[in-house]
Every structure is written in structure tokens, then in C-alpha cells.
CSV table of C-alpha atoms (C1' of nucleotides) in Angstrom, one decimal:
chain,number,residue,atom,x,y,z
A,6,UNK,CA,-16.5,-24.2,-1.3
A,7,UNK,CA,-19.7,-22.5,0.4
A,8,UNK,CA,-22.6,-24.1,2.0
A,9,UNK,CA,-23.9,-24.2,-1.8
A,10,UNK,CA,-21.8,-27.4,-2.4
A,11,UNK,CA,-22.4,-29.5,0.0
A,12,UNK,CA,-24.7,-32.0,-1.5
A,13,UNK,CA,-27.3,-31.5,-4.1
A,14,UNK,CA,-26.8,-29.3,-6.4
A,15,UNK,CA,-29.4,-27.2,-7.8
A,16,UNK,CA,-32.3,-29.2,-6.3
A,17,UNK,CA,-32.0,-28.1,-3.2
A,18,UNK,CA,-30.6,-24.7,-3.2
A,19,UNK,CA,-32.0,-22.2,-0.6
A,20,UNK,CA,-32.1,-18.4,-0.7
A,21,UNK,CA,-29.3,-18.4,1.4
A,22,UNK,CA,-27.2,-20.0,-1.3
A,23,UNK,CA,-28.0,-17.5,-3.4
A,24,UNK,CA,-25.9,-14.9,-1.5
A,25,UNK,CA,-22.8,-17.7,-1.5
A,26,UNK,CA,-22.8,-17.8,-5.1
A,27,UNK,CA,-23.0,-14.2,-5.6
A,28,UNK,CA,-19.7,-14.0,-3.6
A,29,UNK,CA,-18.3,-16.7,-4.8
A,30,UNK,CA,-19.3,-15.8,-7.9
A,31,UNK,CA,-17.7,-12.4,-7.7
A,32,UNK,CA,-14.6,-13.8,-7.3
A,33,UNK,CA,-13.9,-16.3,-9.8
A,34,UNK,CA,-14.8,-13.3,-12.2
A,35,UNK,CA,-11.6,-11.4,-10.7
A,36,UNK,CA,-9.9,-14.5,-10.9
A,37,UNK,CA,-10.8,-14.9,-14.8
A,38,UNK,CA,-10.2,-11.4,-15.2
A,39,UNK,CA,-6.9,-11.9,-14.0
A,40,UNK,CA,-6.5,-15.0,-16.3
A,41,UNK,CA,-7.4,-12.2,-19.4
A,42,UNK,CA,-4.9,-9.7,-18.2
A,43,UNK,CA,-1.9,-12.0,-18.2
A,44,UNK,CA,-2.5,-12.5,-21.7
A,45,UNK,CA,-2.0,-8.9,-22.3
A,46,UNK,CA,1.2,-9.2,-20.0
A,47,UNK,CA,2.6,-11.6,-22.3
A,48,UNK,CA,1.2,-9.4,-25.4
A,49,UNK,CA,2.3,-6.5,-24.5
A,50,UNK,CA,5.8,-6.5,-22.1
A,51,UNK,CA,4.0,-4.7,-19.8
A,52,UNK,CA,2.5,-5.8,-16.7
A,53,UNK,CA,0.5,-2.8,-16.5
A,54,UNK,CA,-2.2,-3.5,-18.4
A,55,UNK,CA,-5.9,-4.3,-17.0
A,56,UNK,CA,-9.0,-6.0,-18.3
A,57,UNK,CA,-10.0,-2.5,-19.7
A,58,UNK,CA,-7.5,-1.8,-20.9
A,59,UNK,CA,-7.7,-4.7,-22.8
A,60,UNK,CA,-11.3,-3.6,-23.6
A,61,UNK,CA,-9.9,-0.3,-24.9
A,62,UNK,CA,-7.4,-1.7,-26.9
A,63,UNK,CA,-9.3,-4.5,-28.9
A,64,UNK,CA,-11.9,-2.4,-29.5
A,65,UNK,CA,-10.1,0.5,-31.2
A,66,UNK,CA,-8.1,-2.2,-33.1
A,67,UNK,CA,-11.5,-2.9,-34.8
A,68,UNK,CA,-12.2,0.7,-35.9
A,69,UNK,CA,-9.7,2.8,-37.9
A,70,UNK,CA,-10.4,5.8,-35.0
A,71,UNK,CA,-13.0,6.1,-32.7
A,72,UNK,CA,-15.4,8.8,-31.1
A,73,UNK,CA,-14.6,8.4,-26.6
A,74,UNK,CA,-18.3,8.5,-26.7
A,75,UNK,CA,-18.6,5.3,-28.6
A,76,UNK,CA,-16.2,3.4,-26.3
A,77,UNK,CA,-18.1,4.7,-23.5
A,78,UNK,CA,-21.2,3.0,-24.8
A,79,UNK,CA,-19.7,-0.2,-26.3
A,80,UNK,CA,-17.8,-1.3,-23.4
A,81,UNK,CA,-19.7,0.5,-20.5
A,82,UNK,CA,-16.7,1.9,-19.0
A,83,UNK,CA,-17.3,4.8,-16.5
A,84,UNK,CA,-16.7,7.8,-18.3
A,85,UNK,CA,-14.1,9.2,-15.5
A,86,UNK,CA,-12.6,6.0,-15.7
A,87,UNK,CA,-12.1,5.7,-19.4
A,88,UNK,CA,-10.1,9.2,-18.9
A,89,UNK,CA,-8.0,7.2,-16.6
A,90,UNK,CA,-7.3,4.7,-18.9
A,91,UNK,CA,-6.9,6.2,-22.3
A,92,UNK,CA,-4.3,8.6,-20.3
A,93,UNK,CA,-2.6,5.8,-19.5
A,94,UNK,CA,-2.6,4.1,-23.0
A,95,UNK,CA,-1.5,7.3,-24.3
A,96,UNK,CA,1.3,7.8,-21.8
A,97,UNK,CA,2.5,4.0,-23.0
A,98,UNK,CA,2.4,5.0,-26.9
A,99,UNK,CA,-0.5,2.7,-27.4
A,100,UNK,CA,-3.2,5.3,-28.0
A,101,UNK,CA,-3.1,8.9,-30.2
A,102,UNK,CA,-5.8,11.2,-28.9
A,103,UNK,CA,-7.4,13.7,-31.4
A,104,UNK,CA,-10.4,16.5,-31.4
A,105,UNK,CA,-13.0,16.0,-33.6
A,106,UNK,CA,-12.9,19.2,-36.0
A,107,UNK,CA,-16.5,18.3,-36.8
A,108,UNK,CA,-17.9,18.5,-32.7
A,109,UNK,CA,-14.6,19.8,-31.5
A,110,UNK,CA,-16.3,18.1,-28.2
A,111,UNK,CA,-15.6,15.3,-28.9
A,112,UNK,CA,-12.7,13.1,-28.4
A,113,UNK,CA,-11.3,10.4,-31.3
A,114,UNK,CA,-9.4,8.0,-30.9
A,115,UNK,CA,-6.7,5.6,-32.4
A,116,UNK,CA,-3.9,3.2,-32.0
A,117,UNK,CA,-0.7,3.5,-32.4
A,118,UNK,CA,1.7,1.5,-34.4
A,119,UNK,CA,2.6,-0.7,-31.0
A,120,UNK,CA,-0.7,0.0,-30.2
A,121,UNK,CA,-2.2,-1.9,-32.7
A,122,UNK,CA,0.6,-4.7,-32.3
A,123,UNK,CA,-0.1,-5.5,-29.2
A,124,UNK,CA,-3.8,-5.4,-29.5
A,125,UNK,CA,-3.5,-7.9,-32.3
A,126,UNK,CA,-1.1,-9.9,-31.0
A,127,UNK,CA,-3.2,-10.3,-27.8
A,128,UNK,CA,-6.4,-11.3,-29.5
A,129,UNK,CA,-4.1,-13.8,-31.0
A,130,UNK,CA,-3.5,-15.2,-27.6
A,131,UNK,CA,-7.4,-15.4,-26.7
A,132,UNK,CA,-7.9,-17.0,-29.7
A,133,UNK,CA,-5.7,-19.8,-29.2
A,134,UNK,CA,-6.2,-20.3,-25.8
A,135,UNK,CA,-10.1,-20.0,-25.1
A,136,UNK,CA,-12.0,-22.5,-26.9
A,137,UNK,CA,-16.0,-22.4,-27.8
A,138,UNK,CA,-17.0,-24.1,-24.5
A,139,UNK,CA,-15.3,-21.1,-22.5
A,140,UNK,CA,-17.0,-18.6,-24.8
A,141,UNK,CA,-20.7,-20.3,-24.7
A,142,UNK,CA,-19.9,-20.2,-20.9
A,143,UNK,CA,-19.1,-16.3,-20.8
A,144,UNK,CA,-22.3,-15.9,-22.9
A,145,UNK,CA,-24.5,-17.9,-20.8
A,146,UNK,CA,-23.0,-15.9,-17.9
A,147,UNK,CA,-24.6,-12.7,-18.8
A,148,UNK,CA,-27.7,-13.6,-19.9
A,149,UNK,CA,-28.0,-15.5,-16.6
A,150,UNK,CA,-27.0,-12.7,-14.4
A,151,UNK,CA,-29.3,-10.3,-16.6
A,152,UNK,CA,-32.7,-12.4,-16.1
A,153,UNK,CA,-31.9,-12.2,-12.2
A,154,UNK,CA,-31.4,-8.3,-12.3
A,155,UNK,CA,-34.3,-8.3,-14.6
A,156,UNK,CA,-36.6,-9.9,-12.6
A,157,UNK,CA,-35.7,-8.1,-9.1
A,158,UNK,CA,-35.5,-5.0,-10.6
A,159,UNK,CA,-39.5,-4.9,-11.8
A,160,UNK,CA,-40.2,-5.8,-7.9
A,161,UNK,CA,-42.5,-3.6,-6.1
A,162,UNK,CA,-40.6,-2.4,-2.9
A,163,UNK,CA,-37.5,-1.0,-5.3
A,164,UNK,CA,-39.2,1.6,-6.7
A,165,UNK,CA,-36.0,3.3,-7.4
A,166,UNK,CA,-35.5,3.1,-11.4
A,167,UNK,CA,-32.2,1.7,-12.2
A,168,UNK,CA,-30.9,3.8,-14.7
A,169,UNK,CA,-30.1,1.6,-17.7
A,170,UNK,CA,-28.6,3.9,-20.2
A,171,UNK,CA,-27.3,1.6,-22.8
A,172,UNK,CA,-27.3,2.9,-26.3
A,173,UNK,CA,-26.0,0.8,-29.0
A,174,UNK,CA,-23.2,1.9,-30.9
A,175,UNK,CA,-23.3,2.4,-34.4
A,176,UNK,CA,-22.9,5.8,-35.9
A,177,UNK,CA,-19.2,6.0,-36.2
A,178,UNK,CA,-17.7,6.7,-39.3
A,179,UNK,CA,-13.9,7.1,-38.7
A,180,UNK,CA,-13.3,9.4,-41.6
A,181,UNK,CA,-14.1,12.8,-40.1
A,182,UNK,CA,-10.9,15.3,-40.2
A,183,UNK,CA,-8.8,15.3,-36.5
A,184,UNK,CA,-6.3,17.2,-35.1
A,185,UNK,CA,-3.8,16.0,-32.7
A,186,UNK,CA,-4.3,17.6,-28.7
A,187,UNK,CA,-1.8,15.2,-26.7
B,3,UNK,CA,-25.4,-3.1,-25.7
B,4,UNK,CA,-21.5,-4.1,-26.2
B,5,UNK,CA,-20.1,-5.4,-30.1
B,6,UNK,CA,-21.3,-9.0,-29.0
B,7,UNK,CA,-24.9,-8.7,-29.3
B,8,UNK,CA,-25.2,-7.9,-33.1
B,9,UNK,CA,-26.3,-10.3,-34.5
B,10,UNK,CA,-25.6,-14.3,-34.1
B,11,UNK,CA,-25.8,-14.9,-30.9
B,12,UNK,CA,-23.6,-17.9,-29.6
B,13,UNK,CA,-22.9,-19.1,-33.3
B,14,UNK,CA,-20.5,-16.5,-34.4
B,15,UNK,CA,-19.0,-15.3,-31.2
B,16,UNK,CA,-15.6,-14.3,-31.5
B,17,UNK,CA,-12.7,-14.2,-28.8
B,18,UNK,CA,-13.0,-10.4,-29.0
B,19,UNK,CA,-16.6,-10.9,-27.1
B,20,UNK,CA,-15.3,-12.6,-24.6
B,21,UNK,CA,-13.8,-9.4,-23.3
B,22,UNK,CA,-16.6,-7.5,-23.9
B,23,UNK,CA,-18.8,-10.1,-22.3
B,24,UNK,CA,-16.2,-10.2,-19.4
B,25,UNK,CA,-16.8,-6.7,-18.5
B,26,UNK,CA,-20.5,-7.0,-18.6
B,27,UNK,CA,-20.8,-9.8,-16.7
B,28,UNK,CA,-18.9,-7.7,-13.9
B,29,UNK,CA,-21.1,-4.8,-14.2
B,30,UNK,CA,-24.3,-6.8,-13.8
B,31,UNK,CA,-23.2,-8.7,-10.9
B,32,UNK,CA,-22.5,-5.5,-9.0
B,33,UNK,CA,-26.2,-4.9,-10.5
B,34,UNK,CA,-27.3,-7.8,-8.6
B,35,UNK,CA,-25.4,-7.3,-5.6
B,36,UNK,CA,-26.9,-3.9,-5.1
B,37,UNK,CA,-30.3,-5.5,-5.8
B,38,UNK,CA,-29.6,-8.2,-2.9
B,39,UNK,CA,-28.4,-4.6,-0.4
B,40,UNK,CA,-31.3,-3.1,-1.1
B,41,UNK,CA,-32.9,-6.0,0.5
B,42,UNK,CA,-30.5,-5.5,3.6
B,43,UNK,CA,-31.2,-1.6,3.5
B,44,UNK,CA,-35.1,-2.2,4.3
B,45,UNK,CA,-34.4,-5.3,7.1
B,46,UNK,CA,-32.0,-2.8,8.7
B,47,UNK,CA,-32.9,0.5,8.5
B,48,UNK,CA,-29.3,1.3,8.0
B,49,UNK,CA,-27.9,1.9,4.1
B,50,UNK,CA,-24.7,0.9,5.3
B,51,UNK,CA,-24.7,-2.9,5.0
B,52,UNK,CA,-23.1,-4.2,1.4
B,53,UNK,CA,-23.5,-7.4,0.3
B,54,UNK,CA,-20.1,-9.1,1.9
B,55,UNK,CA,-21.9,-7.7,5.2
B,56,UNK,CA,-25.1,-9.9,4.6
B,57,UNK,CA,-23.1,-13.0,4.0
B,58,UNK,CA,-21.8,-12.5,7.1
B,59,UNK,CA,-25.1,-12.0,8.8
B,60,UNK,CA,-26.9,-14.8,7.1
B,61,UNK,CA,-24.1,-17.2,7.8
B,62,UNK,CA,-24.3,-16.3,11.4
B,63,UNK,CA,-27.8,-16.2,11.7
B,64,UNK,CA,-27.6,-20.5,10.6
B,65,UNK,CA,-25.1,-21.5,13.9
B,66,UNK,CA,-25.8,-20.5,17.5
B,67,UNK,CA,-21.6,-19.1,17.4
B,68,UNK,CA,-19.2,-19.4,14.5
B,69,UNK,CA,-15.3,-19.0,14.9
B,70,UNK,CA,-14.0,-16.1,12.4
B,71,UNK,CA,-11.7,-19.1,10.5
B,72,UNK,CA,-14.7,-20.6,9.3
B,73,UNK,CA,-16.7,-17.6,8.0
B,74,UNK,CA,-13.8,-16.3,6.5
B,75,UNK,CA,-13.5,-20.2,4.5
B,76,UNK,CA,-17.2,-20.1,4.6
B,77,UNK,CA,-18.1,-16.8,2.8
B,78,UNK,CA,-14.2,-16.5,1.1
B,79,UNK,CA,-13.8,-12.9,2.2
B,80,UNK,CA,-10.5,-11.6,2.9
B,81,UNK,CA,-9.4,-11.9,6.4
B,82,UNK,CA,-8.5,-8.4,6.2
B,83,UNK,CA,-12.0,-7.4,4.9
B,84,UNK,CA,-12.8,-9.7,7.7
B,85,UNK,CA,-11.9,-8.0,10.3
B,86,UNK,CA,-13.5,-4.8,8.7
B,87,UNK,CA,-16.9,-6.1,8.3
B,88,UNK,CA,-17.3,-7.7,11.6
B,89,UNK,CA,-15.9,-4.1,13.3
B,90,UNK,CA,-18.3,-2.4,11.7
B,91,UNK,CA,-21.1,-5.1,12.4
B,92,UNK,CA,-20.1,-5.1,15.6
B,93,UNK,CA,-20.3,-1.2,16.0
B,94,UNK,CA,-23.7,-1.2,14.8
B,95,UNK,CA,-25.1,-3.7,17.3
B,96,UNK,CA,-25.5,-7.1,14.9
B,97,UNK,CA,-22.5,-9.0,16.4
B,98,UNK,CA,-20.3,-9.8,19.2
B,99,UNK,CA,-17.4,-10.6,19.2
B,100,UNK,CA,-15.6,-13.3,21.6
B,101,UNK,CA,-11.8,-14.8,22.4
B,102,UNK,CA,-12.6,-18.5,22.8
B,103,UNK,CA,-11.1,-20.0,25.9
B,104,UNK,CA,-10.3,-23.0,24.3
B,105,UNK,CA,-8.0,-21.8,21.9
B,106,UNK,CA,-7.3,-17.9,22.4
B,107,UNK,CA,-6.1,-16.8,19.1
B,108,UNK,CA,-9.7,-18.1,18.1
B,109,UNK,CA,-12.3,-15.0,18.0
B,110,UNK,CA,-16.3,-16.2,17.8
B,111,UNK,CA,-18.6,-15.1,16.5
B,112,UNK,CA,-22.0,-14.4,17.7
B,113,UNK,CA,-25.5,-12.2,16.3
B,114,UNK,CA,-26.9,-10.2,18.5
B,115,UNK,CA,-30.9,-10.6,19.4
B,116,UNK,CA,-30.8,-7.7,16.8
B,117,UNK,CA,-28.6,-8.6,14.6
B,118,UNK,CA,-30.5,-11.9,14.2
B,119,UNK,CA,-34.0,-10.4,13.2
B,120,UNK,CA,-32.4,-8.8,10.8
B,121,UNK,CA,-30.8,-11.6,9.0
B,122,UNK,CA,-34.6,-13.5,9.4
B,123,UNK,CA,-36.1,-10.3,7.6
B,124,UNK,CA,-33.3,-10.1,4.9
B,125,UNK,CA,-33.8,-13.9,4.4
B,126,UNK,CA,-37.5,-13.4,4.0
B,127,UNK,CA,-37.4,-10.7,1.6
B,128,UNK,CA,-35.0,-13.0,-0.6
B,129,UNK,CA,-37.2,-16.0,0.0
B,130,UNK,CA,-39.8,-13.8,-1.4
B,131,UNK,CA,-38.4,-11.8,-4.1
B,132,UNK,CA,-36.3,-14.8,-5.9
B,133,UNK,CA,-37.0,-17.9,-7.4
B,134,UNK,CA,-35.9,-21.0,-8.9
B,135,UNK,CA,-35.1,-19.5,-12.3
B,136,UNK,CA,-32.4,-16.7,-10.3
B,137,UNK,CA,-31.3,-19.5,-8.3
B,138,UNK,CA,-30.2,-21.6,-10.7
B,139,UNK,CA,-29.0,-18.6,-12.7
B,140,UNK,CA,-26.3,-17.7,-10.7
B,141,UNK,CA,-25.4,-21.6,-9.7
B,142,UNK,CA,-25.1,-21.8,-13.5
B,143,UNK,CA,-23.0,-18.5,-13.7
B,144,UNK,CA,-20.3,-19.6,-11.3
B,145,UNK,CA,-19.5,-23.2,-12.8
B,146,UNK,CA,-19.6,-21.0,-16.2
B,147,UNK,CA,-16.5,-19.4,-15.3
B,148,UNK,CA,-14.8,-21.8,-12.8
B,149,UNK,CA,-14.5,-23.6,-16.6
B,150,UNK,CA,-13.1,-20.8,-18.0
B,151,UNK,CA,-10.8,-20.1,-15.4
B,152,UNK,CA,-9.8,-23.7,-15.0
B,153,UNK,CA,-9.3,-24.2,-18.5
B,154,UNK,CA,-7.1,-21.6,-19.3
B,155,UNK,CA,-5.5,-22.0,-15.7
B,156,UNK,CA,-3.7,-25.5,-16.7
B,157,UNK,CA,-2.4,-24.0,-20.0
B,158,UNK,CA,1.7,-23.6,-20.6
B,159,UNK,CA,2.0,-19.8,-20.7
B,160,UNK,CA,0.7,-19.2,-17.3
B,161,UNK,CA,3.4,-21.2,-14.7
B,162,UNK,CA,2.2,-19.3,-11.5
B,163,UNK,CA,-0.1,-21.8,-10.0
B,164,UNK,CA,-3.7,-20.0,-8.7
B,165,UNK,CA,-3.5,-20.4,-4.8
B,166,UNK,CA,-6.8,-22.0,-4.0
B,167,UNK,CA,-7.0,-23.0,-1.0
B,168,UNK,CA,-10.1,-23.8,-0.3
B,169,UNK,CA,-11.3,-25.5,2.5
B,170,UNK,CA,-14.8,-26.7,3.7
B,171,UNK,CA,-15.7,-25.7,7.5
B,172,UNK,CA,-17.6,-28.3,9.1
B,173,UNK,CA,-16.0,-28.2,12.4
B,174,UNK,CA,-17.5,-25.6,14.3
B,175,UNK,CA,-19.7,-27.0,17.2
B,176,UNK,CA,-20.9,-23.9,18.9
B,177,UNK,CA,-20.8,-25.1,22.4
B,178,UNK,CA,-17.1,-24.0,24.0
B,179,UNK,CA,-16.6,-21.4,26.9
B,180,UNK,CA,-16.6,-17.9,25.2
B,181,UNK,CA,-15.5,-14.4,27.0
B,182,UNK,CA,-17.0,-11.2,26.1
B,183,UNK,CA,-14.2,-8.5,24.1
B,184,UNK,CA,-15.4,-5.8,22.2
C,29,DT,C1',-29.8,24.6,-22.1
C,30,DA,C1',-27.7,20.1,-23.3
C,31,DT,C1',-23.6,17.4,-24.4
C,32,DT,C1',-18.6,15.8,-24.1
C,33,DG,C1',-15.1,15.2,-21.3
C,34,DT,C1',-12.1,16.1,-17.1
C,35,DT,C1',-11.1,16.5,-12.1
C,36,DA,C1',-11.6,15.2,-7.5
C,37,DT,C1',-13.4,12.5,-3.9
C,38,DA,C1',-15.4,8.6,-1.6
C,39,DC,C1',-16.5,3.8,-1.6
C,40,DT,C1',-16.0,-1.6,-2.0
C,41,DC,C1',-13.3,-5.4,-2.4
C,42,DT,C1',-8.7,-7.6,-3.2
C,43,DA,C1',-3.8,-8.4,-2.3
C,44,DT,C1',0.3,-8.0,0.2
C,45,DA,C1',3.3,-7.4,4.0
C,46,DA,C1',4.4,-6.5,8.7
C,47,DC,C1',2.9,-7.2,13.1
C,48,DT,C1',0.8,-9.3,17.8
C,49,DA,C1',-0.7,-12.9,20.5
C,50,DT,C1',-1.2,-17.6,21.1
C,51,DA,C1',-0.2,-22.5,20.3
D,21,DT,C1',7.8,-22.6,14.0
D,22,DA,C1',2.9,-22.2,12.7
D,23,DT,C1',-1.7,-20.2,13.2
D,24,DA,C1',-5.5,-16.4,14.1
D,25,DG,C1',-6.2,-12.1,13.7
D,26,DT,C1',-5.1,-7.0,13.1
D,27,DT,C1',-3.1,-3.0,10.8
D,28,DA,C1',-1.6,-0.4,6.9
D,29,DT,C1',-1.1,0.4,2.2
D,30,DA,C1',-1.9,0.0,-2.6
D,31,DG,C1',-4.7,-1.2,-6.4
D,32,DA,C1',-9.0,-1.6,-9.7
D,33,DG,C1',-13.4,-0.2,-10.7
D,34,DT,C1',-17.6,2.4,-9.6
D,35,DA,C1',-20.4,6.5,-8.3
D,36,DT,C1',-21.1,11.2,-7.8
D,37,DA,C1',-20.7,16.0,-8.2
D,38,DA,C1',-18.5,20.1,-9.9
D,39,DC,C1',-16.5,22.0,-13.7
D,40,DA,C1',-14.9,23.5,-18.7
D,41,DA,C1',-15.6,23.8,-23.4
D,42,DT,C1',-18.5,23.3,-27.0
D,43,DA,C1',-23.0,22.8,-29.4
DNA sequence: TATTGTTATACTCTATAACTATA
DNA sequence: TATAGTTATAGAGTATAACAATA
């Protein structure tokens, strides 16, 4: 309820609104986060579970094992924080951590039996709860969000380069020979 | 870059990309909102100022005085961030704070002959720097996920009701007997 | 030297509870 | 008792820098 809604719309908006709705907008995404993360609740027994670890989960449910490096770049998680996280998942039995023999750099990673339980019984959950409208809205979403950042971030008086590292993911194979570490 | 833009757009999205989509969305609106500080950052001088602080500048800079209830139901910040913001506002020299005589729990709110060019400079930049399309970007974003958060809100598994309680302010006047705290 | 991952720290915003002062 | 505001604490997620191990 911000000065944005108090009459018409779209039509009228001023600058200031702009500000509102980034607040305002800022929350309701906590709030729908919140919304996601009860689902894993349910899924999972636990009620320790965020959004990314969600994120984690789902995504190495779709991969027989997975490079650290990959899940970096597909979900965009902070590297420090996706140490955070995959500790955590591993301290709950979800997750097995391995070093890739091949770049013994590297991290790979898979689910566990309950791991890949809950995962699937979560995306069970989404899919019977969220319905194409919710989904088209989430899409829309970031595409809006993006053209904004977009088109402030070629302005003249920020000449600072954000730096948009995002590499897509494709090269993992999932069949390279690991050895346990935790 | 995340699993949900590989091929099909909207047409084949599955539940799966709605976290991924989810987490995305998050990291460009912080993208955004450090777009919208850097704004702040060269109207004030200072880097200090987030986003949450212009709100509360711009919100002031529209009423001679404002009582702390109704920026808090205004902007939807925390009352304990509240409190935060306006110290530190205040300790910079872009606010004063006041105990209305009228009702002394009551703190208002006023922008300092500082504090007010600033907001008028951080306006400017945004009136300059945005336009229609962004506007109407981020009024699309936030009905796009109050649906989804609505939606899934009214559904069986989740009982605990979401405490909204929002509340429009329209009843500040501006005009009462104020004394001088901070 | 460059890359992968970890550790540690600081920061922003939220949520909660306990508290003061006032009504 | 209820309301306005403050204080303190904990939490999630980000950013940054320093570091280790490996390539």
C-alpha cells in the first residue's frame, strides 16, 4: 500500500513511485520466497531448509553428480555461500561431496538417497501447487527487472562496469571417476 | 544464464524454473537497487545511503513533516530498521527528529534544508535516467508476484495466515506543535 | 600465473522479543 | 490495556579479501 496505489495505475506513475515499488517489490519476493521454502518444510521434515537450498537440491536431482563450479554458474549462488550451504546439506545427509580425480580442484557433487527423496518429493509440491499463470508471472518478472538494469546500467554517469559474469552451463558430464573427501 | 533459459521460453517452463527464476529475480533487484544508490551516492556525496535510506528521503521530501507511523506504513520498512535509518539520517544532517506535543509517543519527522536538496537531486537524476518502459517494468513485477504469493497463500497446506497489515497513511496534516530532540 | 574452493568479516534487511514511555 | 518507538539478537544473502591446493 505505497503512494503507487492510490489512484491510477500505470498512467500516472512518477519517478517517485519507482523507488515504492522497488521496496515494495523487494518484499513480496521474501514473502514468495518464503511461500517456496515451506514447501520444502513439508518435503523434507526439516524446517531448516532455504530457497537455496532448494536451488541446490533440485538442481543436483537433475544431474547424476555435479561439478560446484556448475552450480555456481546455474543458480548464481555466491561461491562462499554455496560452501555454506552444501556444508549444510551434507551435514543433513542430503548431499555426498567428492574430488574430481580428473581436476582434483574441483568439487562434485551428488544426492543422497534422502537427498534425492526430498528433492523429488518437493518438486512434486511445486508442481501441484503453482499453476502456469504463477510461472508466466515469475518469468515476466525477470525479464522486466533485467530491461530496467539494462537500461540504467549503459547510462553515462555510471561508468563503473557491472561485472556480469554469467557463463552458461553446459559442459558437465557426470561420469568422470570421484573419490569421497567428507 | 540459469537452466530456464534454454530453449522455449514461457511455453515449456517447468516448476523447476520457477526456483531458478526466483533466485534471479532476487539478484537483479538488488542490481537495480544498487543502480537507484548510485543515484543517491552522486546527490549526496556520501556512499553511505542504501536504497531503504532514499525512500525515506524522497517520502519526506513530498510533506512539510511526517510522523514515523506513517513512513514506516508508507515505505513498509521495519520499525526496527526504522529507527536505524532515521539515526543515521539524522546523524548525517538530512533529518530531524521531533516528539509531537499532541500525542508524545508520536516522533516527526522533518528534512533538513540539506537533507531536502538532496532528495530534489536524487529525484532529478531518476526523473532523468528512467522512463516509462522501467516504470511500468517494476509496477508489472510486483503484481507478478503478489499473484504468486496470493495464490499459493490461500492453498490447504499452508494454515499460518500471512500478517499483512497493511494500511494506507493519509492522515498526516503536518501542521501540529513539534519540539526539537535529537 | 590462473583457477577452484574455503575462511573470515562486514553489510543490508527482516523477524522477534523485551523494554520504555505515553495514551 | 494498547500504541509508538527503541534496543538487542538472530537469520539470510551478498560482497570482499586473503588463503590453500591444484592446474
Amino acid at each position: 500500500m505505497s503512494a503507487a496505489s492510490t489512484g491510477d495505475e500505470a498512467i500516472d506513475m512518477t519517478d517517485v513511485d519507482a523507488l515504492y515499488k522497488m521496496a515494495e517489490v523487494s518484499r513480496v519476493l521474501r514473502s514468495a520466497t518464503s511461500t517456496i521454502e515451506k514447501f520444502v518444510h513439508l518435503a523434507s521434515g526439516t524446517n531448516d531448509l532455504t530457497l537455496m537450498h532448494c536451488l541446490v537440491l533440485v538442481h543436483l536431482s537433475r544431474k547424476a553428480s555435479c561439478k560446484q563450479l556448475d552450480l555456481k554458474s546455474a543458480t548464481g549462488i555466491a561461491p562462499t555461500h554455496l560452501t555454506k550451504l552444501v556444508d549444510e546439506l551434507t551435514h543433513r545427509g542430503f548431499v555426498r561431496r567428492h574430488r574430481s580425480s580428473w581436476d582434483r580442484r574441483q568439487i562434485i557433487l551428488a544426492l543422497t538417497a534422502p537427498g534425492r527423496e526430498t528433492a523429488l518429493r518437493l518438486l512434486t509440491s511445486l508442481h501441484e501447487l503453482t499453476h502456469k499463470t504463477q510461472l508466466n508471472a515469475i518469468e515476466e518478472l525477470g525479464s522486466s527487472l533485467k530491461r530496467f538494469v539494462s537500461t540504467t546500467a549503459n547510462d553515462e554517469w555510471l561508468d563503473r562496469g557491472s561485472a556480469h559474469t554469467n557463463e552458461v552451463d553446459q559442459l558437465d558430464r557426470g561420469d568422470m571417476i570421484v573419490k569421497p573427501i567428507n
